[in-house]
Amino acid sequence: MAGNSLVLPIVLWGRKAPTHCISAVLLTDDGATIVTGCHDGQICLWDLSVELEINPRALLFGHTASITCLSKACASSDKQYIVSASESGEMCLWDVSDGRCIEFTKLACTHTGIQFYQFSVGNQREGRLLCHGHYPEILVVDSTSLEVLYSLVSKISPDWISSMSIIRSHRTQEDTVVALSVTGILKVWIVTSEISDLQDTEPIFEEESKPIYCQNCQSISFCAFTQRSLLVVCSKYWRVFDAGDYSLLCSGPSENGQTWTGGDFVSADKVIIWTENGQSYIYKLPASCLPASDSFRSDVGKAVENLIPPVQHNLLDRKDKELLICPPVTRFFYGCREYFHKLLIQGDSSGRLNIWNISDTADKQEREEGLAMTTSVSLQEAFDKLNPCPAGIIDQLSVIPNSNEPLKVTASVYIPAHGRLVCGREDGSIVIVPATQTAIVQLLQGEHMLRRGWPPHRTLRGHRNKVTCLLYPHQVSARYDQRYLISGGVDFSVIIWDIFSGEMKHIFCVHGGEITQLLVPPENCSVS
Amino acid sequence: MVTVMAATAAERAVLEEEFRWLLHDEVHAVLKQLQDILKEASLRFTLTGSGTEGPAKQENFILGSCGTDQVKGVLTLQGDALSQADVNLKMPRNNQLLHFAFREDKQWKLQQIQDARNHVSQAIYLLTSRDESYQFKTGAEVLKLMDAVMLQLTRARNRLTTPATLTLPEIAASGLTRMFAPALPSDLLVNVYINLNKLCLTVYQLHALQPNSTKNFRPAGGAVLHSPGAMFEWGSQRLEVSHVHKVECVIPWLNDALVYFTVSLQLCQQLKDKISVFSSYWSYRPF
């Protein structure tokens, strides 16, 4: 960027919200913003009010592949930074308050989980990101520069790590990182929170490697309430372990054959586990799992079948749930400083966020009643609530009698040289409008909108069905005449138009199928 | 006009019937076929899972080139690691025969094989969660599942077909050089990797560049296989590659696995195409 001129791109949305098939969800530490990442690589920021009202605020573009994980990335409470990782190895650091991308890097490997680890150097608070993914170690990345500093490596059967949890010790300076590899081996590393320079380059080897025979582990969480128990959720069962010696305390099966995708501790004696279908269940742990009770560890060594705890609550779904095309993402958030809710947040493939407030579930609530959802909003619902309704580019020209929906635009190309936007529509017509009128339609309302024939436009008719692609060759390569516009459609034909006179110059009908793409060959190829 | 509408209505009914058949029957048949093929592929990797006891079977591979016999190696592959490497080198200058082998109980893990195996396991996991009893409600669901499975299979294949590009200092610093007894002389570098279906062993012979040499020193970048003339700096010395020996051997089960990946990817793509044909019909409008 040269000089002081900063070009800010602005996006004008139409009536339909963009698709947002949620693949990751995060609640910031201050409890005010929900961040969701989607399978197309966009990140959406939603404002969460104290009364748990959700409102989408911004959509962040930058990643080119689906978002695999999100994590907080800043130690101080005045800045809200988050880090996002995608399938192609990209990592971005974002400022949540204004949606700026602060740092970007691309690694060769995909991360499937990132956790923020805070420690102090002197009286400075610094942050590191502990990442695991499709590689056999845990990478420790600097949270401001996104550089890989060192890694936690394992000597005994090293393999990909499927989930990881950081256990902070309040007594000593040494914190523990507990991780489960894809082959079901539990690995433990000791990380000190006081870091000297020497340690920043050498790999750290594990303290302990213990097979606990947990296949397909989905998540591992440490109980912040008891500081003693570890919850491991696998796809067909979940288990609670004593974090002191990793012995099994209790085990729960799958409910109705559903697959578990994660879980967390809600309180010292309750866990919440969620499934692939979006259902969640709260279980009450028996006394043998609670360090505070007299019968703690009394069940250690017993057979797994005798240790099954009962379901206490069943979280209810929406009545008119949309059809989902992939499993929803669920996560539990518990604030201890800024907000005191215990929230279960779920994002699904229809761009919808569901929140259950499970802060005050009383013990005496019947099991059959179930816990109702507190709020639920989808991106399309938020768009529909807007007044005035956002207008599409050429909505006034696309009115179909007896229909609420305007004629759909199926292909478009922008010609900056003439300041024109060319839109191909689903009935085969092509509309050419001056590009500035799109901004006018969104930002200004006035009498000009009621005039017949506004905006000034030209319609080209020739295709018999949906227009699938448009190409202005002169834009791609100057060797082509600037008069010509090429369009392809579902009717197997390619038409050349003269953009100034609006005439159809030629129609090629020899194709054997729908036209899917129009391309300009590179400079020195001659096409005979 | 009415007859045209009636004809299109009948056509539409047939199309819907066909789509229902596709979602309920054909998709499950294809998924079952995919599962079978991928389970065969994962068996090929014959690694000890956390459940089965006992070491994976050992396979010896004799690596040699048909031209010269300057380098000959016998590598023992156990699962995803090399448990033994017996390398014989005939030095061109003095015809001296050098012999190196891995130190006792040392193993060199081939990360490419472990990554490929894990990607296949992920693909199988995605498919087993959608078995016969699962009802697909929309075509988009099937497309999403196929995309996810294809991503894992493409990654698995890429791990085998694209070995890591390493710079010469990285090869010198890798733990492989320290695995041998007797210790490798300082003018030899060794690298082992998987390329497609072959296990490759490369030996680089180096000579030191004199400080007052007139040659223009340009450190070589990363490559899978470096050529003679590549230069690099290691410690306090500047070194140049004088000879490169590469020997390889086809691993039969890797070959099978790659074939299975290709077939599975084709099956996935065909199913996606079949579903996509219907997606264009839903926005069909009589004109």
mmCIF file of C-alpha atoms in Angstrom, chain B residues 37-264:
data_model
loop_
_atom_site.group_PDB
_atom_site.id
_atom_site.type_symbol
_atom_site.label_atom_id
_atom_site.label_comp_id
_atom_site.label_asym_id
_atom_site.label_seq_id
_atom_site.Cartn_x
_atom_site.Cartn_y
_atom_site.Cartn_z
ATOM 1 C CA ILE B 37 -11.941 -51.157 -0.827
ATOM 2 C CA LEU B 38 -10.567 -48.846 1.833
ATOM 3 C CA LYS B 39 -10.562 -51.578 4.474
ATOM 4 C CA GLU B 40 -8.467 -53.659 2.050
ATOM 5 C CA ALA B 41 -6.180 -50.676 1.591
ATOM 6 C CA SER B 42 -5.747 -50.174 5.325
ATOM 7 C CA LEU B 43 -5.024 -53.881 5.801
ATOM 8 C CA ARG B 44 -2.136 -53.439 3.408
ATOM 9 C CA PHE B 45 -0.538 -51.065 5.832
ATOM 10 C CA THR B 46 -0.423 -54.004 8.351
ATOM 11 C CA LEU B 47 0.376 -51.872 11.329
ATOM 12 C CA THR B 48 -0.214 -52.916 14.890
ATOM 13 C CA GLY B 49 -3.221 -51.027 16.112
ATOM 14 C CA SER B 50 -3.594 -50.393 19.799
ATOM 15 C CA GLY B 51 -5.720 -53.519 20.076
ATOM 16 C CA THR B 52 -3.695 -56.209 18.376
ATOM 17 C CA GLU B 53 -0.618 -57.523 20.045
ATOM 18 C CA GLY B 54 2.662 -58.451 18.474
ATOM 19 C CA PRO B 55 4.963 -56.621 16.134
ATOM 20 C CA ALA B 56 4.053 -55.945 12.532
ATOM 21 C CA LYS B 57 5.554 -58.281 10.003
ATOM 22 C CA GLN B 58 8.983 -57.459 8.761
ATOM 23 C CA GLU B 59 9.717 -57.145 5.078
ATOM 24 C CA ASN B 60 13.113 -56.951 3.510
ATOM 25 C CA PHE B 61 13.656 -54.901 0.404
ATOM 26 C CA ILE B 62 16.764 -55.109 -1.715
ATOM 27 C CA LEU B 63 17.507 -51.776 -3.228
ATOM 28 C CA GLY B 64 19.799 -51.636 -6.169
ATOM 29 C CA SER B 65 20.104 -50.066 -9.557
ATOM 30 C CA CYS B 66 20.383 -52.053 -12.742
ATOM 31 C CA GLY B 67 23.232 -49.961 -14.106
ATOM 32 C CA THR B 68 25.994 -49.928 -11.577
ATOM 33 C CA ASP B 69 26.325 -51.670 -8.260
ATOM 34 C CA GLN B 70 28.044 -48.878 -6.469
ATOM 35 C CA VAL B 71 25.343 -48.702 -3.865
ATOM 36 C CA LYS B 72 23.384 -51.657 -2.646
ATOM 37 C CA GLY B 73 21.036 -51.654 0.285
ATOM 38 C CA VAL B 74 18.861 -54.100 2.127
ATOM 39 C CA LEU B 75 16.234 -52.222 4.102
ATOM 40 C CA THR B 76 13.854 -53.906 6.505
ATOM 41 C CA LEU B 77 10.472 -52.250 6.718
ATOM 42 C CA GLN B 78 8.311 -53.004 9.735
ATOM 43 C CA GLY B 79 4.978 -51.243 9.499
ATOM 44 C CA ASP B 80 5.825 -47.587 9.092
ATOM 45 C CA ALA B 81 9.439 -47.724 10.250
ATOM 46 C CA LEU B 82 12.720 -49.061 8.966
ATOM 47 C CA SER B 83 14.044 -51.445 11.583
ATOM 48 C CA GLN B 84 17.256 -52.272 9.790
ATOM 49 C CA ALA B 85 19.249 -50.790 6.955
ATOM 50 C CA ASP B 86 22.249 -52.606 5.508
ATOM 51 C CA VAL B 87 24.051 -50.370 3.043
ATOM 52 C CA ASN B 88 27.043 -51.378 0.930
ATOM 53 C CA LEU B 89 28.959 -48.649 -0.832
ATOM 54 C CA LYS B 90 31.718 -49.053 -3.363
ATOM 55 C CA MET B 91 33.724 -45.854 -3.385
ATOM 56 C CA PRO B 92 34.710 -44.998 -6.974
ATOM 57 C CA ARG B 93 38.067 -43.536 -6.125
ATOM 58 C CA ASN B 94 39.736 -46.439 -4.436
ATOM 59 C CA ASN B 95 37.210 -49.275 -5.021
ATOM 60 C CA GLN B 96 36.990 -49.635 -1.281
ATOM 61 C CA LEU B 97 33.860 -51.375 -0.048
ATOM 62 C CA LEU B 98 32.140 -49.644 2.853
ATOM 63 C CA HIS B 99 29.396 -51.224 4.868
ATOM 64 C CA PHE B 100 26.959 -49.523 7.218
ATOM 65 C CA ALA B 101 24.051 -50.765 9.228
ATOM 66 C CA PHE B 102 21.629 -49.285 11.725
ATOM 67 C CA ARG B 103 22.720 -49.366 15.317
ATOM 68 C CA GLU B 104 21.148 -51.965 17.551
ATOM 69 C CA ASP B 105 17.410 -51.372 18.194
ATOM 70 C CA LYS B 106 17.312 -48.170 16.227
ATOM 71 C CA GLN B 107 14.325 -47.480 13.990
ATOM 72 C CA TRP B 108 13.779 -44.790 11.423
ATOM 73 C CA LYS B 109 10.152 -43.809 11.067
ATOM 74 C CA LEU B 110 8.852 -43.076 7.597
ATOM 75 C CA GLN B 111 6.345 -40.356 8.398
ATOM 76 C CA GLN B 112 4.866 -40.575 4.890
ATOM 77 C CA ILE B 113 3.529 -44.069 5.565
ATOM 78 C CA GLN B 114 2.054 -43.143 8.942
ATOM 79 C CA ASP B 115 0.357 -40.059 7.501
ATOM 80 C CA ALA B 116 -1.089 -42.019 4.587
ATOM 81 C CA ARG B 117 -2.350 -44.691 6.981
ATOM 82 C CA ASN B 118 -3.984 -42.093 9.235
ATOM 83 C CA HIS B 119 -5.703 -40.383 6.318
ATOM 84 C CA VAL B 120 -7.148 -43.735 5.189
ATOM 85 C CA SER B 121 -8.378 -44.383 8.746
ATOM 86 C CA GLN B 122 -10.091 -40.995 8.744
ATOM 87 C CA ALA B 123 -11.773 -41.793 5.439
ATOM 88 C CA ILE B 124 -12.982 -45.137 6.770
ATOM 89 C CA TYR B 125 -14.277 -43.459 9.935
ATOM 90 C CA LEU B 126 -16.292 -40.995 7.839
ATOM 91 C CA LEU B 127 -17.830 -43.859 5.880
ATOM 92 C CA THR B 128 -18.618 -46.151 8.810
ATOM 93 C CA SER B 129 -20.628 -43.400 10.496
ATOM 94 C CA ARG B 130 -23.001 -43.523 7.489
ATOM 95 C CA ASP B 131 -23.889 -47.165 7.266
ATOM 96 C CA GLU B 132 -26.991 -48.986 5.956
ATOM 97 C CA SER B 133 -29.253 -47.719 8.699
ATOM 98 C CA TYR B 134 -28.572 -44.051 7.986
ATOM 99 C CA GLN B 135 -31.102 -42.199 5.804
ATOM 100 C CA PHE B 136 -29.721 -39.504 3.551
ATOM 101 C CA LYS B 137 -32.249 -36.695 3.282
ATOM 102 C CA THR B 138 -30.658 -34.492 0.659
ATOM 103 C CA GLY B 139 -28.210 -34.801 -2.198
ATOM 104 C CA ALA B 140 -26.124 -32.042 -0.647
ATOM 105 C CA GLU B 141 -25.436 -34.294 2.350
ATOM 106 C CA VAL B 142 -24.010 -36.990 0.095
ATOM 107 C CA LEU B 143 -21.899 -34.451 -1.780
ATOM 108 C CA LYS B 144 -20.472 -33.113 1.483
ATOM 109 C CA LEU B 145 -19.607 -36.628 2.651
ATOM 110 C CA MET B 146 -17.957 -37.455 -0.673
ATOM 111 C CA ASP B 147 -15.947 -34.223 -0.565
ATOM 112 C CA ALA B 148 -14.671 -35.061 2.913
ATOM 113 C CA VAL B 149 -13.750 -38.637 1.938
ATOM 114 C CA MET B 150 -12.060 -37.496 -1.281
ATOM 115 C CA LEU B 151 -10.032 -34.928 0.638
ATOM 116 C CA GLN B 152 -8.656 -37.617 2.947
ATOM 117 C CA LEU B 153 -7.877 -39.981 0.069
ATOM 118 C CA THR B 154 -6.192 -37.258 -1.980
ATOM 119 C CA ARG B 155 -4.098 -36.336 1.038
ATOM 120 C CA ALA B 156 -3.182 -39.992 1.587
ATOM 121 C CA ARG B 157 -2.106 -40.330 -2.020
ATOM 122 C CA ASN B 158 -0.172 -37.059 -1.979
ATOM 123 C CA ARG B 159 1.768 -38.103 1.095
ATOM 124 C CA LEU B 160 3.072 -41.076 -0.837
ATOM 125 C CA THR B 161 3.644 -39.346 -4.148
ATOM 126 C CA THR B 162 5.261 -36.144 -2.884
ATOM 127 C CA PRO B 163 8.167 -36.749 -0.528
ATOM 128 C CA ALA B 164 9.376 -33.793 1.488
ATOM 129 C CA THR B 165 11.742 -31.370 -0.197
ATOM 130 C CA LEU B 166 14.703 -30.998 2.111
ATOM 131 C CA THR B 167 17.708 -28.747 1.862
ATOM 132 C CA LEU B 168 21.118 -30.380 2.166
ATOM 133 C CA PRO B 169 21.732 -28.922 5.647
ATOM 134 C CA GLU B 170 18.393 -30.431 6.694
ATOM 135 C CA ILE B 171 19.466 -33.830 5.387
ATOM 136 C CA ALA B 172 22.784 -33.507 7.204
ATOM 137 C CA ALA B 173 21.022 -32.571 10.438
ATOM 138 C CA SER B 174 18.408 -35.294 10.287
ATOM 139 C CA GLY B 175 18.690 -38.104 12.771
ATOM 140 C CA LEU B 176 19.181 -40.648 10.002
ATOM 141 C CA THR B 177 22.878 -39.817 9.656
ATOM 142 C CA ARG B 178 23.447 -40.681 13.322
ATOM 143 C CA MET B 179 21.674 -44.024 13.144
ATOM 144 C CA PHE B 180 24.512 -45.966 11.550
ATOM 145 C CA ALA B 181 27.299 -48.146 12.954
ATOM 146 C CA PRO B 182 30.094 -47.699 12.039
ATOM 147 C CA ALA B 183 29.387 -43.994 11.898
ATOM 148 C CA LEU B 184 28.979 -42.501 8.457
ATOM 149 C CA PRO B 185 32.062 -40.614 7.277
ATOM 150 C CA SER B 186 31.620 -36.874 7.176
ATOM 151 C CA ASP B 187 31.657 -36.812 3.387
ATOM 152 C CA LEU B 188 28.555 -38.953 2.999
ATOM 153 C CA LEU B 189 24.923 -38.033 3.409
ATOM 154 C CA VAL B 190 22.066 -40.489 3.354
ATOM 155 C CA ASN B 191 18.344 -39.914 2.856
ATOM 156 C CA VAL B 192 15.448 -42.363 2.717
ATOM 157 C CA TYR B 193 11.944 -41.589 1.478
ATOM 158 C CA ILE B 194 8.924 -43.012 -0.268
ATOM 159 C CA ASN B 195 8.254 -41.887 -3.813
ATOM 160 C CA LEU B 196 4.980 -43.174 -5.236
ATOM 161 C CA ASN B 197 5.209 -46.920 -4.649
ATOM 162 C CA LYS B 198 8.981 -47.104 -4.250
ATOM 163 C CA LEU B 199 11.266 -46.999 -1.272
ATOM 164 C CA CYS B 200 14.253 -44.834 -2.253
ATOM 165 C CA LEU B 201 17.667 -44.573 -0.703
ATOM 166 C CA THR B 202 19.880 -41.706 -1.818
ATOM 167 C CA VAL B 203 23.558 -41.397 -0.960
ATOM 168 C CA TYR B 204 25.343 -38.093 -1.539
ATOM 169 C CA GLN B 205 29.130 -38.018 -1.775
ATOM 170 C CA LEU B 206 30.533 -34.666 -0.783
ATOM 171 C CA HIS B 207 33.809 -32.901 -1.089
ATOM 172 C CA ALA B 208 34.874 -29.777 0.709
ATOM 173 C CA LEU B 209 35.175 -26.557 -1.247
ATOM 174 C CA GLN B 210 38.511 -24.849 -0.627
ATOM 175 C CA PRO B 211 38.124 -21.378 0.865
ATOM 176 C CA ASN B 212 40.125 -19.859 -1.938
ATOM 177 C CA SER B 213 38.232 -21.717 -4.640
ATOM 178 C CA THR B 214 37.139 -19.699 -7.635
ATOM 179 C CA LYS B 215 33.746 -21.348 -7.803
ATOM 180 C CA ASN B 216 30.742 -19.149 -7.173
ATOM 181 C CA PHE B 217 29.125 -20.377 -3.964
ATOM 182 C CA ARG B 218 25.350 -20.613 -4.184
ATOM 183 C CA PRO B 219 23.645 -22.697 -1.545
ATOM 184 C CA ALA B 220 21.150 -25.100 -3.080
ATOM 185 C CA GLY B 221 17.518 -24.861 -2.062
ATOM 186 C CA GLY B 222 15.256 -27.699 -1.034
ATOM 187 C CA ALA B 223 14.737 -30.635 -3.345
ATOM 188 C CA VAL B 224 13.637 -34.241 -3.207
ATOM 189 C CA LEU B 225 16.798 -35.320 -5.004
ATOM 190 C CA HIS B 226 19.792 -33.043 -5.240
ATOM 191 C CA SER B 227 22.095 -33.171 -8.259
ATOM 192 C CA PRO B 228 25.888 -33.229 -8.354
ATOM 193 C CA GLY B 229 27.157 -29.672 -8.060
ATOM 194 C CA ALA B 230 24.739 -28.651 -5.351
ATOM 195 C CA MET B 231 26.490 -26.646 -2.668
ATOM 196 C CA PHE B 232 25.745 -25.986 0.952
ATOM 197 C CA GLU B 233 27.298 -24.784 4.152
ATOM 198 C CA TRP B 234 27.524 -27.137 7.105
ATOM 199 C CA GLY B 235 29.213 -26.154 10.324
ATOM 200 C CA SER B 236 32.240 -24.161 9.256
ATOM 201 C CA GLN B 237 32.730 -25.892 5.942
ATOM 202 C CA ARG B 238 31.416 -25.327 2.483
ATOM 203 C CA LEU B 239 30.593 -28.571 0.773
ATOM 204 C CA GLU B 240 29.630 -29.615 -2.716
ATOM 205 C CA VAL B 241 27.925 -32.762 -3.886
ATOM 206 C CA SER B 242 30.241 -34.744 -6.139
ATOM 207 C CA HIS B 243 28.252 -37.936 -6.687
ATOM 208 C CA VAL B 244 24.652 -38.878 -6.154
ATOM 209 C CA HIS B 245 23.577 -42.496 -5.927
ATOM 210 C CA LYS B 246 19.931 -43.368 -5.864
ATOM 211 C CA VAL B 247 18.646 -46.885 -5.462
ATOM 212 C CA GLU B 248 15.059 -47.893 -5.104
ATOM 213 C CA CYS B 249 12.740 -50.827 -4.781
ATOM 214 C CA VAL B 250 9.023 -51.169 -5.379
ATOM 215 C CA ILE B 251 6.975 -51.960 -2.292
ATOM 216 C CA PRO B 252 4.162 -54.217 -3.544
ATOM 217 C CA TRP B 253 1.644 -53.339 -0.870
ATOM 218 C CA LEU B 254 2.157 -49.613 -1.440
ATOM 219 C CA ASN B 255 1.433 -50.209 -5.077
ATOM 220 C CA ASP B 256 -1.813 -51.970 -4.145
ATOM 221 C CA ALA B 257 -2.740 -49.189 -1.739
ATOM 222 C CA LEU B 258 -2.230 -46.525 -4.419
ATOM 223 C CA VAL B 259 -4.417 -48.461 -6.832
ATOM 224 C CA TYR B 260 -7.118 -48.695 -4.170
ATOM 225 C CA PHE B 261 -6.915 -44.937 -3.608
ATOM 226 C CA THR B 262 -7.365 -44.256 -7.298
ATOM 227 C CA VAL B 263 -10.326 -46.592 -7.609
ATOM 228 C CA SER B 264 -11.972 -45.138 -4.493
#
